[in-house]
Amino acid sequence: MTHQPKSPTLQAWPFTNYVAYGCLAVGNTLVLTSMWALGVTGTYLGDYFGILMDEPVTGFPFNVSGAPMYVGSTFSFVGSALLYSMHFEQSLRRSIYPPWRDQYIDYSKLKHLLRDSGSDAGSPLENEQEWTDADEDAFVDELINNQLDKVAHFHAEEAQRLRDRVDKCEERLTPIVAAEREREGEQAHNDPQSSGKPPSAGRITLQEIRQDLDGITKEMNELEKYARINYTGFLKAAKKHDRKRGGAYRVRPFLQVRLSELPFNKEDYQPIMYRLQSMYSFVRQMIEGRDKKLSFSESQLSEDGFTTYKFWIHPDNMLEVRSNIVQRLPGLVYNPQSSKIVEGYAKDPTITSIYFDNPSFSLYNAKLIHDQSASSLRLRWFGELTDKPEIFVEKKTVHPDETTTEERLTTKAKYIEPFVFDGYRMDKSVRKASDRYGPNSEQVRKLQQEVDTIEDFIKEHELQPVLRANYSRAAFQIPGDNRVRVTLDSNLALIREDALDDQRPCREPNEWHRRDIDERGIEWPFDQIRSGEIVRFPYGVLEIRIRGNKQYEWIQELMDSHLVKAAPRFSKFAHGIGTLFDDYVNQFPFWLPEVDTDIRKDPHQAFEEEQRRKQQIAADDFAVGSYLKAVSPSFKPHRMSPVGSPMSKPRSDTSLRRANADDTRTDPRTRKTRLESIVPDDDEAEEQKRPTPEIRDSRGRLSGFISKYARFRRSKGIELPEGVEKPAYWIKDEGPVKVEAKVWLANQRTFIKWQHVGVLLSTLSLGLYNAAGEDNTTARNLGIIYTLIGIFTALWGYGMYIRRSRLIQQRSGKDFDNVIGPVIVCLALVVALVLNFSIKYNLIQERKQPEEAMASVGSMQQANSISRHSTASSCWVILYGKVYDVTSFLPSHPGGQKVVLQLAGQDATSEYDPVHPPGTLESSLPPTALLGDIDPSTLPAAEQPNQASSSSSDQPQTGPPPLDTLLNLNDIEQAATPLLSRKAWAYYYSASDDLHTKHHNNSIYRQILLRPRIFVDVVRCSLQTSFLGHALSSPIYVAPAAMARLAHQDGERGIARACAKHGSCYIVSNNASMTPEQIVEGASPEQVMGWQLYVNTERRKSEDMLARIAKLPQYKFICLTLDAPVPGKREEDERAKNIGANLPVKSAVQSAADVEPRSADTGDEKSQEEKGKKSEEAGGIGKALFAGTAADLTWRDTLPWLCRNTSLPIILKGVQTYEDAYLAYLYSKRYPQLKGVVLSNHGGRAMDTASPPLLVLLEIRQHCPIVLRHLEVYLDGGIKRGTDVVKALALGARGVGVGRAALFGLGVGGQEGVERMLEILREETETAMRLLGVQQVSELGARHLNVTTVEGTTWRGESGLEELERGVEMEEAAGRAKL
């Protein structure tokens, strides 16, 4: 029975009780008072500043309730620590057996030596004296040398005394057994029906023996309690010491080693209990008569009963044990689609069990002390919880007679929470059973009874989930034959599942399981779990279940072998509670010290121990069977567990070394004690376990080197006696030489290999010599060197062949191998290669000197001479007034050769500069590519581009107007148009086909009317908001826009700096004209920027870019663009010649047939005319930018790939339907990195007549508003006025983006132009909000808009969301099945 602590009386309370409960009372009072004060303070400040209470209050310098709450928590912690410290002392006092009072651990003395004041704080008090080596010596000496030796010695003596008392009882029973046999023979001839009671004198003796047996049984129970409570005391004392003194000393590792050497807490009392039980049965039947059958032989040894054995297996032995089992039994694999069948290709299933207990751990304590009717409750399922498996609810009760009963239910995960917390009675399952079997059937009655029993059990004991066990199980059994069943559990992890700590619960109190594990699919080894919440069991657990009394030879051999270690009462539940909740319990499983030891055994030692154990069992069976057979012919010898027991063997007389402070002192560098000197590590243990030189190891290898060394040592130091001469030869060398064929063949095979290497080297060297020619003396010399190496190789191989043949014939003991030859060959080859490299390098340097001299002489190049170098074999270009030879660079150009060949022999500066980031030229070409400067007078006049219908041209017509004269975004676009080149303007302005979508993006805002409110104080108006948790001053952001340096040299860096000044977000284009590092140069790490990603067809390139972005703190998220898998038809862009042909992209703009290398000696006018026609048909910048962009992106493949390659948040750009927005919401639950979507049709540049983003936003509000609650929704396209921004925000958008406006602003004034654009849009937005009667962005809502006109154009069909959900679920199921 579990000893529940009684309410102590006033007189019984020690002083520490008052301190503990006082601290708890003060702490809880301060915590509650602080919570009230925090609420009052927040309400007062909220009312005072006019801020809603559900918004955060910022800027307040001090929390008035923080200090008392901190102090209260400190008092509560101290009080709890005092109570936990006193609970064990109370348990120890209650458990003392009066006759043995002086033999228990002196826990108070140990606390006194430890200077413990009742708290387990990790640091000493300020006024406490320093802990010295003398203090540590005193504590360790008392704990290990005195207390532990006292307890272990007394336990061993008491166990021996009990065995002696049992022997005496058996001696007194021996004459009674003999007399009983004689009387049986007489009754068989005279009166078979006569009474079986003994004479009165014999009855008196039997009564005395029975009283002795009662005394033995009582003391055996007390001895078991004595061992358990003292074992707990030693662990508690060691833990308390390591908490207080763990910085310099750690005693627990040494204590665990010493506990394994003095195993007084092994709870296997079966040998002596078996003898006692047998004598009890004999005495009882002799006293009461033989009419009553011997229940022992019928119940305990029934052929229908099961015997279970448990073992631990070291990981090194796991494979051998499993292979031993599969040779006899087939494997059973759990298949959720069918029953358990043999599937040899399937891996071991994962099983998860969740165990229940209450905060006082009464079920754990009852199980540990073998309380009467001890019960346990667990939930168990196979595989992942996300697969919706069946969950088994199992309640198991162990009765006093060792029999067990079990109630078991099967249900689904959604019913567990109401069943555990709300008293749900499985009504649905009961109804189904009633419909199937009938309402009054036995199955329904049994089901209802099991439900009521488990539900009442949960309520009665106030149970809650506390522990999770996760492991992989392999089961072995012949199908349909349950006589032998073997299970092998591996990868066992025990995880806290409790909510005992209100401040930091492992599981949410209102949940029945940890969602952080099950929803994220965390698997072994559970690295994401905090260290204090998990214990990984280091061994496998083997369980063998045998029906009846039949013995199986292979099972007995396995249980007796060195491969397994017996663990008869091992329990995952008890082990998990004892290790993870050691601060909450006062009793621990007896096997804990053995977990940290090496359980591997030497095979010979294991065999000898097993033989001694069998001899002891045989002696016990003979002694017990001698008198049991006299009264019970059905007696059969007992099958004992293969577990050693302290009750069956005396304590070893080997004296143990006295412990001192040196054993517990920690190394400040390694944080380890001297325990490593006592317990060797794994490598040392393996060395110690290796066999002697004359014995083969388990893998059949001979330790030849050690044997040779041992013979050499013996031969040096042996002195022969007089008259004995040293033999001239070994006995093994007598007789004719007999050599196996394989020895000769091995020698010949080595010789042939050497000749093969020599011939190969000679052949290569002769080929090099012949191909070099007469003038190449270097190659000829190297050929001669390689030939000499080949000849040496052949000669060495022949010499070694002759030498080894001689050694074999002479039976020599010398070594056959020689490393001289291979070393010489390798060094010679290395020297030859170094010489080859150095000579070749010198030749190259000599050739370069005259070329550089010629280049320096004629450094001023003529344009007409450069135009001749326009082919793939000789390609020169002019950049920034200098001539470059790019012939060697052609194959590696990212856009292909034809991109460069279009500009070969010409000045390509105007085409190259706007679209290449600064520094590209220097990083791409070697210094030797620079041929000299160009003579400017020889350059032809610049070719004038074609004029567009607008007034734009390549040369600016007028200077930029003053920025303060530009009043709206249309003014900025009109002012920038004449300042941009024709090609830049065409790229910025262009859109797909007839530009319907581009114009509709803006015109739809005119169809939505605003609904202003009056009588609202709008003196203050704030545009502050946040993107993905980052605070911003404005919801207006700059959307991705490529090639900003076409408009101004400031480029993307100017846009980034303008956004930083206005507190806006900037999403940088994947096709920016500057590198990511150049764009953020000088920017604050706190600036909020995003990086647009076009997935490349070569995924590695995108992965490299993501790695670069991760190193720049300014980029806070990744914007994956999906609305343009292929480029749209942008006619204005394509008319603007072919500036995109030399952009730094992977693929060229045109196909290979469109552009052919120009040849200087070709004069075919028709060919030149066709080339010009094809060049005019080439695409513009837009198509060039899309070259190399992947068009195979999918939800299933792309999103997981992106999540694997970046840790930044992800938003999806280009959502154009509410269905895709809803799919993004569904996938965000599987991939938490997905945080938002951007409603965009690429500014009308992808598909013409696509829906405007604002219309898509309306459809999302109509069909799937849940998207707006779980994802951040952004919008771009068509924004021209501040009223447009307000309308988008009112419909639920988190941010509004502009793209072309930023580029035109850059064109009109660089960075200052972008700032003016953002300033105009911000002022218009604030004005619109004030006129609406709104103070901040969060107050905007649909009530401020009239969307009647637009609502008629939204989608009116069925939403189809259910079909989308089914599709995602089917995809998940298919993915799991594939895995």
mmCIF file with all atom_site columns, N, CA, C and O in Angstrom, residues 460-496:
data_model
loop_
_atom_site.group_PDB
_atom_site.id
_atom_site.type_symbol
_atom_site.label_atom_id
_atom_site.label_alt_id
_atom_site.label_comp_id
_atom_site.label_asym_id
_atom_site.label_entity_id
_atom_site.label_seq_id
_atom_site.pdbx_PDB_ins_code
_atom_site.Cartn_x
_atom_site.Cartn_y
_atom_site.Cartn_z
_atom_site.occupancy
_atom_site.B_iso_or_equiv
_atom_site.pdbx_formal_charge
_atom_site.auth_seq_id
_atom_site.auth_comp_id
_atom_site.auth_asym_id
_atom_site.auth_atom_id
_atom_site.pdbx_PDB_model_num
ATOM 1   N N  . GLU A 1 460 ? -11.660 8.590   -10.431 1.00 0.00 ? 460 GLU A N  1
ATOM 2   C CA . GLU A 1 460 ? -11.346 8.252   -9.047  1.00 0.00 ? 460 GLU A CA 1
ATOM 3   C C  . GLU A 1 460 ? -9.921  8.658   -8.675  1.00 0.00 ? 460 GLU A C  1
ATOM 4   O O  . GLU A 1 460 ? -9.675  9.198   -7.595  1.00 0.00 ? 460 GLU A O  1
ATOM 5   N N  . HIS A 1 461 ? -8.998  8.431   -9.595  1.00 0.00 ? 461 HIS A N  1
ATOM 6   C CA . HIS A 1 461 ? -7.590  8.719   -9.302  1.00 0.00 ? 461 HIS A CA 1
ATOM 7   C C  . HIS A 1 461 ? -7.119  10.054  -9.884  1.00 0.00 ? 461 HIS A C  1
ATOM 8   O O  . HIS A 1 461 ? -5.938  10.382  -9.756  1.00 0.00 ? 461 HIS A O  1
ATOM 9   N N  . GLU A 1 462 ? -8.034  10.802  -10.522 1.00 0.00 ? 462 GLU A N  1
ATOM 10  C CA . GLU A 1 462 ? -7.690  12.104  -11.101 1.00 0.00 ? 462 GLU A CA 1
ATOM 11  C C  . GLU A 1 462 ? -6.469  11.978  -12.012 1.00 0.00 ? 462 GLU A C  1
ATOM 12  O O  . GLU A 1 462 ? -5.462  12.669  -11.867 1.00 0.00 ? 462 GLU A O  1
ATOM 13  N N  . LEU A 1 463 ? -6.574  11.088  -12.976 1.00 0.00 ? 463 LEU A N  1
ATOM 14  C CA . LEU A 1 463 ? -5.434  10.770  -13.832 1.00 0.00 ? 463 LEU A CA 1
ATOM 15  C C  . LEU A 1 463 ? -5.300  11.778  -14.958 1.00 0.00 ? 463 LEU A C  1
ATOM 16  O O  . LEU A 1 463 ? -6.286  12.374  -15.405 1.00 0.00 ? 463 LEU A O  1
ATOM 17  N N  . GLN A 1 464 ? -4.080  11.918  -15.423 1.00 0.00 ? 464 GLN A N  1
ATOM 18  C CA . GLN A 1 464 ? -3.761  12.781  -16.554 1.00 0.00 ? 464 GLN A CA 1
ATOM 19  C C  . GLN A 1 464 ? -2.536  12.215  -17.242 1.00 0.00 ? 464 GLN A C  1
ATOM 20  O O  . GLN A 1 464 ? -1.738  11.504  -16.632 1.00 0.00 ? 464 GLN A O  1
ATOM 21  N N  . PRO A 1 465 ? -2.353  12.510  -18.522 1.00 0.00 ? 465 PRO A N  1
ATOM 22  C CA . PRO A 1 465 ? -1.158  12.010  -19.211 1.00 0.00 ? 465 PRO A CA 1
ATOM 23  C C  . PRO A 1 465 ? 0.108   12.604  -18.611 1.00 0.00 ? 465 PRO A C  1
ATOM 24  O O  . PRO A 1 465 ? 0.204   13.812  -18.392 1.00 0.00 ? 465 PRO A O  1
ATOM 25  N N  . VAL A 1 466 ? 1.103   11.739  -18.347 1.00 0.00 ? 466 VAL A N  1
ATOM 26  C CA . VAL A 1 466 ? 2.357   12.205  -17.743 1.00 0.00 ? 466 VAL A CA 1
ATOM 27  C C  . VAL A 1 466 ? 3.592   11.740  -18.503 1.00 0.00 ? 466 VAL A C  1
ATOM 28  O O  . VAL A 1 466 ? 4.645   12.355  -18.383 1.00 0.00 ? 466 VAL A O  1
ATOM 29  N N  . LEU A 1 467 ? 3.500   10.669  -19.279 1.00 0.00 ? 467 LEU A N  1
ATOM 30  C CA . LEU A 1 467 ? 4.710   10.100  -19.878 1.00 0.00 ? 467 LEU A CA 1
ATOM 31  C C  . LEU A 1 467 ? 4.384   9.507   -21.237 1.00 0.00 ? 467 LEU A C  1
ATOM 32  O O  . LEU A 1 467 ? 3.332   8.891   -21.417 1.00 0.00 ? 467 LEU A O  1
ATOM 33  N N  . ARG A 1 468 ? 5.281   9.720   -22.181 1.00 0.00 ? 468 ARG A N  1
ATOM 34  C CA . ARG A 1 468 ? 5.177   9.135   -23.523 1.00 0.00 ? 468 ARG A CA 1
ATOM 35  C C  . ARG A 1 468 ? 6.356   8.189   -23.735 1.00 0.00 ? 468 ARG A C  1
ATOM 36  O O  . ARG A 1 468 ? 7.496   8.532   -23.414 1.00 0.00 ? 468 ARG A O  1
ATOM 37  N N  . ALA A 1 469 ? 6.037   7.017   -24.261 1.00 0.00 ? 469 ALA A N  1
ATOM 38  C CA . ALA A 1 469 ? 7.075   6.054   -24.649 1.00 0.00 ? 469 ALA A CA 1
ATOM 39  C C  . ALA A 1 469 ? 6.959   5.816   -26.143 1.00 0.00 ? 469 ALA A C  1
ATOM 40  O O  . ALA A 1 469 ? 5.886   5.460   -26.633 1.00 0.00 ? 469 ALA A O  1
ATOM 41  N N  . ASN A 1 470 ? 8.047   6.015   -26.879 1.00 0.00 ? 470 ASN A N  1
ATOM 42  C CA . ASN A 1 470 ? 8.061   5.815   -28.321 1.00 0.00 ? 470 ASN A CA 1
ATOM 43  C C  . ASN A 1 470 ? 9.182   4.848   -28.661 1.00 0.00 ? 470 ASN A C  1
ATOM 44  O O  . ASN A 1 470 ? 10.323  5.036   -28.224 1.00 0.00 ? 470 ASN A O  1
ATOM 45  N N  . TYR A 1 471 ? 8.859   3.814   -29.409 1.00 0.00 ? 471 TYR A N  1
ATOM 46  C CA . TYR A 1 471 ? 9.861   2.805   -29.723 1.00 0.00 ? 471 TYR A CA 1
ATOM 47  C C  . TYR A 1 471 ? 9.463   2.073   -30.989 1.00 0.00 ? 471 TYR A C  1
ATOM 48  O O  . TYR A 1 471 ? 8.295   2.123   -31.434 1.00 0.00 ? 471 TYR A O  1
ATOM 49  N N  . SER A 1 472 ? 10.437  1.403   -31.594 1.00 0.00 ? 472 SER A N  1
ATOM 50  C CA . SER A 1 472 ? 10.202  0.555   -32.766 1.00 0.00 ? 472 SER A CA 1
ATOM 51  C C  . SER A 1 472 ? 10.145  -0.897  -32.299 1.00 0.00 ? 472 SER A C  1
ATOM 52  O O  . SER A 1 472 ? 11.001  -1.332  -31.540 1.00 0.00 ? 472 SER A O  1
ATOM 53  N N  . ARG A 1 473 ? 9.141   -1.621  -32.772 1.00 0.00 ? 473 ARG A N  1
ATOM 54  C CA . ARG A 1 473 ? 8.934   -2.998  -32.298 1.00 0.00 ? 473 ARG A CA 1
ATOM 55  C C  . ARG A 1 473 ? 9.003   -3.981  -33.453 1.00 0.00 ? 473 ARG A C  1
ATOM 56  O O  . ARG A 1 473 ? 8.380   -3.789  -34.500 1.00 0.00 ? 473 ARG A O  1
ATOM 57  N N  . ALA A 1 474 ? 9.771   -5.021  -33.242 1.00 0.00 ? 474 ALA A N  1
ATOM 58  C CA . ALA A 1 474 ? 9.807   -6.167  -34.147 1.00 0.00 ? 474 ALA A CA 1
ATOM 59  C C  . ALA A 1 474 ? 9.214   -7.361  -33.397 1.00 0.00 ? 474 ALA A C  1
ATOM 60  O O  . ALA A 1 474 ? 9.673   -7.701  -32.306 1.00 0.00 ? 474 ALA A O  1
ATOM 61  N N  . ALA A 1 475 ? 8.187   -7.988  -33.964 1.00 0.00 ? 475 ALA A N  1
ATOM 62  C CA . ALA A 1 475 ? 7.505   -9.106  -33.320 1.00 0.00 ? 475 ALA A CA 1
ATOM 63  C C  . ALA A 1 475 ? 7.741   -10.371 -34.128 1.00 0.00 ? 475 ALA A C  1
ATOM 64  O O  . ALA A 1 475 ? 7.771   -10.345 -35.359 1.00 0.00 ? 475 ALA A O  1
ATOM 65  N N  . PHE A 1 476 ? 7.884   -11.494 -33.426 1.00 0.00 ? 476 PHE A N  1
ATOM 66  C CA . PHE A 1 476 ? 8.164   -12.771 -34.057 1.00 0.00 ? 476 PHE A CA 1
ATOM 67  C C  . PHE A 1 476 ? 7.240   -13.830 -33.460 1.00 0.00 ? 476 PHE A C  1
ATOM 68  O O  . PHE A 1 476 ? 7.197   -14.015 -32.231 1.00 0.00 ? 476 PHE A O  1
ATOM 69  N N  . GLN A 1 477 ? 6.504   -14.522 -34.314 1.00 0.00 ? 477 GLN A N  1
ATOM 70  C CA . GLN A 1 477 ? 5.590   -15.566 -33.867 1.00 0.00 ? 477 GLN A CA 1
ATOM 71  C C  . GLN A 1 477 ? 5.111   -16.347 -35.082 1.00 0.00 ? 477 GLN A C  1
ATOM 72  O O  . GLN A 1 477 ? 4.925   -15.784 -36.171 1.00 0.00 ? 477 GLN A O  1
ATOM 73  N N  . ILE A 1 478 ? 4.920   -17.637 -34.880 1.00 0.00 ? 478 ILE A N  1
ATOM 74  C CA . ILE A 1 478 ? 4.350   -18.444 -35.946 1.00 0.00 ? 478 ILE A CA 1
ATOM 75  C C  . ILE A 1 478 ? 2.865   -18.092 -36.060 1.00 0.00 ? 478 ILE A C  1
ATOM 76  O O  . ILE A 1 478 ? 2.141   -18.130 -35.064 1.00 0.00 ? 478 ILE A O  1
ATOM 77  N N  . PRO A 1 479 ? 2.372   -17.684 -37.222 1.00 0.00 ? 479 PRO A N  1
ATOM 78  C CA . PRO A 1 479 ? 0.960   -17.304 -37.337 1.00 0.00 ? 479 PRO A CA 1
ATOM 79  C C  . PRO A 1 479 ? 0.034   -18.428 -36.877 1.00 0.00 ? 479 PRO A C  1
ATOM 80  O O  . PRO A 1 479 ? 0.169   -19.589 -37.275 1.00 0.00 ? 479 PRO A O  1
ATOM 81  N N  . GLY A 1 480 ? -0.918  -18.082 -36.009 1.00 0.00 ? 480 GLY A N  1
ATOM 82  C CA . GLY A 1 480 ? -1.867  -19.053 -35.492 1.00 0.00 ? 480 GLY A CA 1
ATOM 83  C C  . GLY A 1 480 ? -1.342  -19.904 -34.360 1.00 0.00 ? 480 GLY A C  1
ATOM 84  O O  . GLY A 1 480 ? -2.064  -20.758 -33.842 1.00 0.00 ? 480 GLY A O  1
ATOM 85  N N  . ASP A 1 481 ? -0.110  -19.706 -33.954 1.00 0.00 ? 481 ASP A N  1
ATOM 86  C CA . ASP A 1 481 ? 0.498   -20.505 -32.891 1.00 0.00 ? 481 ASP A CA 1
ATOM 87  C C  . ASP A 1 481 ? 1.090   -19.549 -31.859 1.00 0.00 ? 481 ASP A C  1
ATOM 88  O O  . ASP A 1 481 ? 2.105   -18.895 -32.111 1.00 0.00 ? 481 ASP A O  1
ATOM 89  N N  . ASN A 1 482 ? 0.447   -19.434 -30.699 1.00 0.00 ? 482 ASN A N  1
ATOM 90  C CA . ASN A 1 482 ? 0.890   -18.470 -29.679 1.00 0.00 ? 482 ASN A CA 1
ATOM 91  C C  . ASN A 1 482 ? 1.698   -19.124 -28.567 1.00 0.00 ? 482 ASN A C  1
ATOM 92  O O  . ASN A 1 482 ? 1.792   -18.583 -27.478 1.00 0.00 ? 482 ASN A O  1
ATOM 93  N N  . ARG A 1 483 ? 2.271   -20.281 -28.838 1.00 0.00 ? 483 ARG A N  1
ATOM 94  C CA . ARG A 1 483 ? 3.064   -20.918 -27.790 1.00 0.00 ? 483 ARG A CA 1
ATOM 95  C C  . ARG A 1 483 ? 4.333   -20.126 -27.488 1.00 0.00 ? 483 ARG A C  1
ATOM 96  O O  . ARG A 1 483 ? 4.778   -20.078 -26.347 1.00 0.00 ? 483 ARG A O  1
ATOM 97  N N  . VAL A 1 484 ? 4.918   -19.516 -28.493 1.00 0.00 ? 484 VAL A N  1
ATOM 98  C CA . VAL A 1 484 ? 6.122   -18.704 -28.301 1.00 0.00 ? 484 VAL A CA 1
ATOM 99  C C  . VAL A 1 484 ? 5.929   -17.398 -29.064 1.00 0.00 ? 484 VAL A C  1
ATOM 100 O O  . VAL A 1 484 ? 5.609   -17.424 -30.258 1.00 0.00 ? 484 VAL A O  1
ATOM 101 N N  . ARG A 1 485 ? 6.101   -16.292 -28.352 1.00 0.00 ? 485 ARG A N  1
ATOM 102 C CA . ARG A 1 485 ? 6.033   -14.974 -28.973 1.00 0.00 ? 485 ARG A CA 1
ATOM 103 C C  . ARG A 1 485 ? 7.200   -14.138 -28.452 1.00 0.00 ? 485 ARG A C  1
ATOM 104 O O  . ARG A 1 485 ? 7.429   -14.067 -27.254 1.00 0.00 ? 485 ARG A O  1
ATOM 105 N N  . VAL A 1 486 ? 7.934   -13.544 -29.376 1.00 0.00 ? 486 VAL A N  1
ATOM 106 C CA . VAL A 1 486 ? 9.103   -12.740 -29.029 1.00 0.00 ? 486 VAL A CA 1
ATOM 107 C C  . VAL A 1 486 ? 8.924   -11.346 -29.603 1.00 0.00 ? 486 VAL A C  1
ATOM 108 O O  . VAL A 1 486 ? 8.527   -11.197 -30.768 1.00 0.00 ? 486 VAL A O  1
ATOM 109 N N  . THR A 1 487 ? 9.173   -10.333 -28.786 1.00 0.00 ? 487 THR A N  1
ATOM 110 C CA . THR A 1 487 ? 9.159   -8.942  -29.254 1.00 0.00 ? 487 THR A CA 1
ATOM 111 C C  . THR A 1 487 ? 10.494  -8.300  -28.944 1.00 0.00 ? 487 THR A C  1
ATOM 112 O O  . THR A 1 487 ? 11.097  -8.574  -27.905 1.00 0.00 ? 487 THR A O  1
ATOM 113 N N  . LEU A 1 488 ? 10.942  -7.445  -29.853 1.00 0.00 ? 488 LEU A N  1
ATOM 114 C CA . LEU A 1 488 ? 12.224  -6.752  -29.717 1.00 0.00 ? 488 LEU A CA 1
ATOM 115 C C  . LEU A 1 488 ? 11.985  -5.270  -29.945 1.00 0.00 ? 488 LEU A C  1
ATOM 116 O O  . LEU A 1 488 ? 11.626  -4.856  -31.041 1.00 0.00 ? 488 LEU A O  1
ATOM 117 N N  . ASP A 1 489 ? 12.130  -4.483  -28.883 1.00 0.00 ? 489 ASP A N  1
ATOM 118 C CA . ASP A 1 489 ? 11.898  -3.037  -28.936 1.00 0.00 ? 489 ASP A CA 1
ATOM 119 C C  . ASP A 1 489 ? 13.238  -2.317  -28.993 1.00 0.00 ? 489 ASP A C  1
ATOM 120 O O  . ASP A 1 489 ? 14.148  -2.607  -28.205 1.00 0.00 ? 489 ASP A O  1
ATOM 121 N N  . SER A 1 490 ? 13.359  -1.373  -29.907 1.00 0.00 ? 490 SER A N  1
ATOM 122 C CA . SER A 1 490 ? 14.579  -0.575  -30.052 1.00 0.00 ? 490 SER A CA 1
ATOM 123 C C  . SER A 1 490 ? 14.201  0.891   -30.195 1.00 0.00 ? 490 SER A C  1
ATOM 124 O O  . SER A 1 490 ? 13.033  1.237   -30.356 1.00 0.00 ? 490 SER A O  1
ATOM 125 N N  . ASN A 1 491 ? 15.213  1.745   -30.151 1.00 0.00 ? 491 ASN A N  1
ATOM 126 C CA . ASN A 1 491 ? 15.017  3.204   -30.253 1.00 0.00 ? 491 ASN A CA 1
ATOM 127 C C  . ASN A 1 491 ? 13.968  3.673   -29.250 1.00 0.00 ? 491 ASN A C  1
ATOM 128 O O  . ASN A 1 491 ? 13.043  4.420   -29.590 1.00 0.00 ? 491 ASN A O  1
ATOM 129 N N  . LEU A 1 492 ? 14.103  3.234   -28.010 1.00 0.00 ? 492 LEU A N  1
ATOM 130 C CA . LEU A 1 492 ? 13.139  3.589   -26.970 1.00 0.00 ? 492 LEU A CA 1
ATOM 131 C C  . LEU A 1 492 ? 13.437  4.990   -26.437 1.00 0.00 ? 492 LEU A C  1
ATOM 132 O O  . LEU A 1 492 ? 14.535  5.251   -25.946 1.00 0.00 ? 492 LEU A O  1
ATOM 133 N N  . ALA A 1 493 ? 12.457  5.879   -26.562 1.00 0.00 ? 493 ALA A N  1
ATOM 134 C CA . ALA A 1 493 ? 12.562  7.238   -26.036 1.00 0.00 ? 493 ALA A CA 1
ATOM 135 C C  . ALA A 1 493 ? 11.402  7.478   -25.074 1.00 0.00 ? 493 ALA A C  1
ATOM 136 O O  . ALA A 1 493 ? 10.253  7.194   -25.399 1.00 0.00 ? 493 ALA A O  1
ATOM 137 N N  . LEU A 1 494 ? 11.712  7.967   -23.890 1.00 0.00 ? 494 LEU A N  1
ATOM 138 C CA . LEU A 1 494 ? 10.724  8.283   -22.860 1.00 0.00 ? 494 LEU A CA 1
ATOM 139 C C  . LEU A 1 494 ? 10.678  9.794   -22.706 1.00 0.00 ? 494 LEU A C  1
ATOM 140 O O  . LEU A 1 494 ? 11.698  10.440  -22.436 1.00 0.00 ? 494 LEU A O  1
ATOM 141 N N  . ILE A 1 495 ? 9.489   10.387  -22.897 1.00 0.00 ? 495 ILE A N  1
ATOM 142 C CA . ILE A 1 495 ? 9.334   11.835  -22.996 1.00 0.00 ? 495 ILE A CA 1
ATOM 143 C C  . ILE A 1 495 ? 8.268   12.286  -22.012 1.00 0.00 ? 495 ILE A C  1
ATOM 144 O O  . ILE A 1 495 ? 7.221   11.644  -21.868 1.00 0.00 ? 495 ILE A O  1
ATOM 145 N N  . ARG A 1 496 ? 8.525   13.394  -21.367 1.00 0.00 ? 496 ARG A N  1
ATOM 146 C CA . ARG A 1 496 ? 7.542   13.961  -20.440 1.00 0.00 ? 496 ARG A CA 1
ATOM 147 C C  . ARG A 1 496 ? 6.318   14.446  -21.212 1.00 0.00 ? 496 ARG A C  1
ATOM 148 O O  . ARG A 1 496 ? 6.429   15.117  -22.229 1.00 0.00 ? 496 ARG A O  1
#
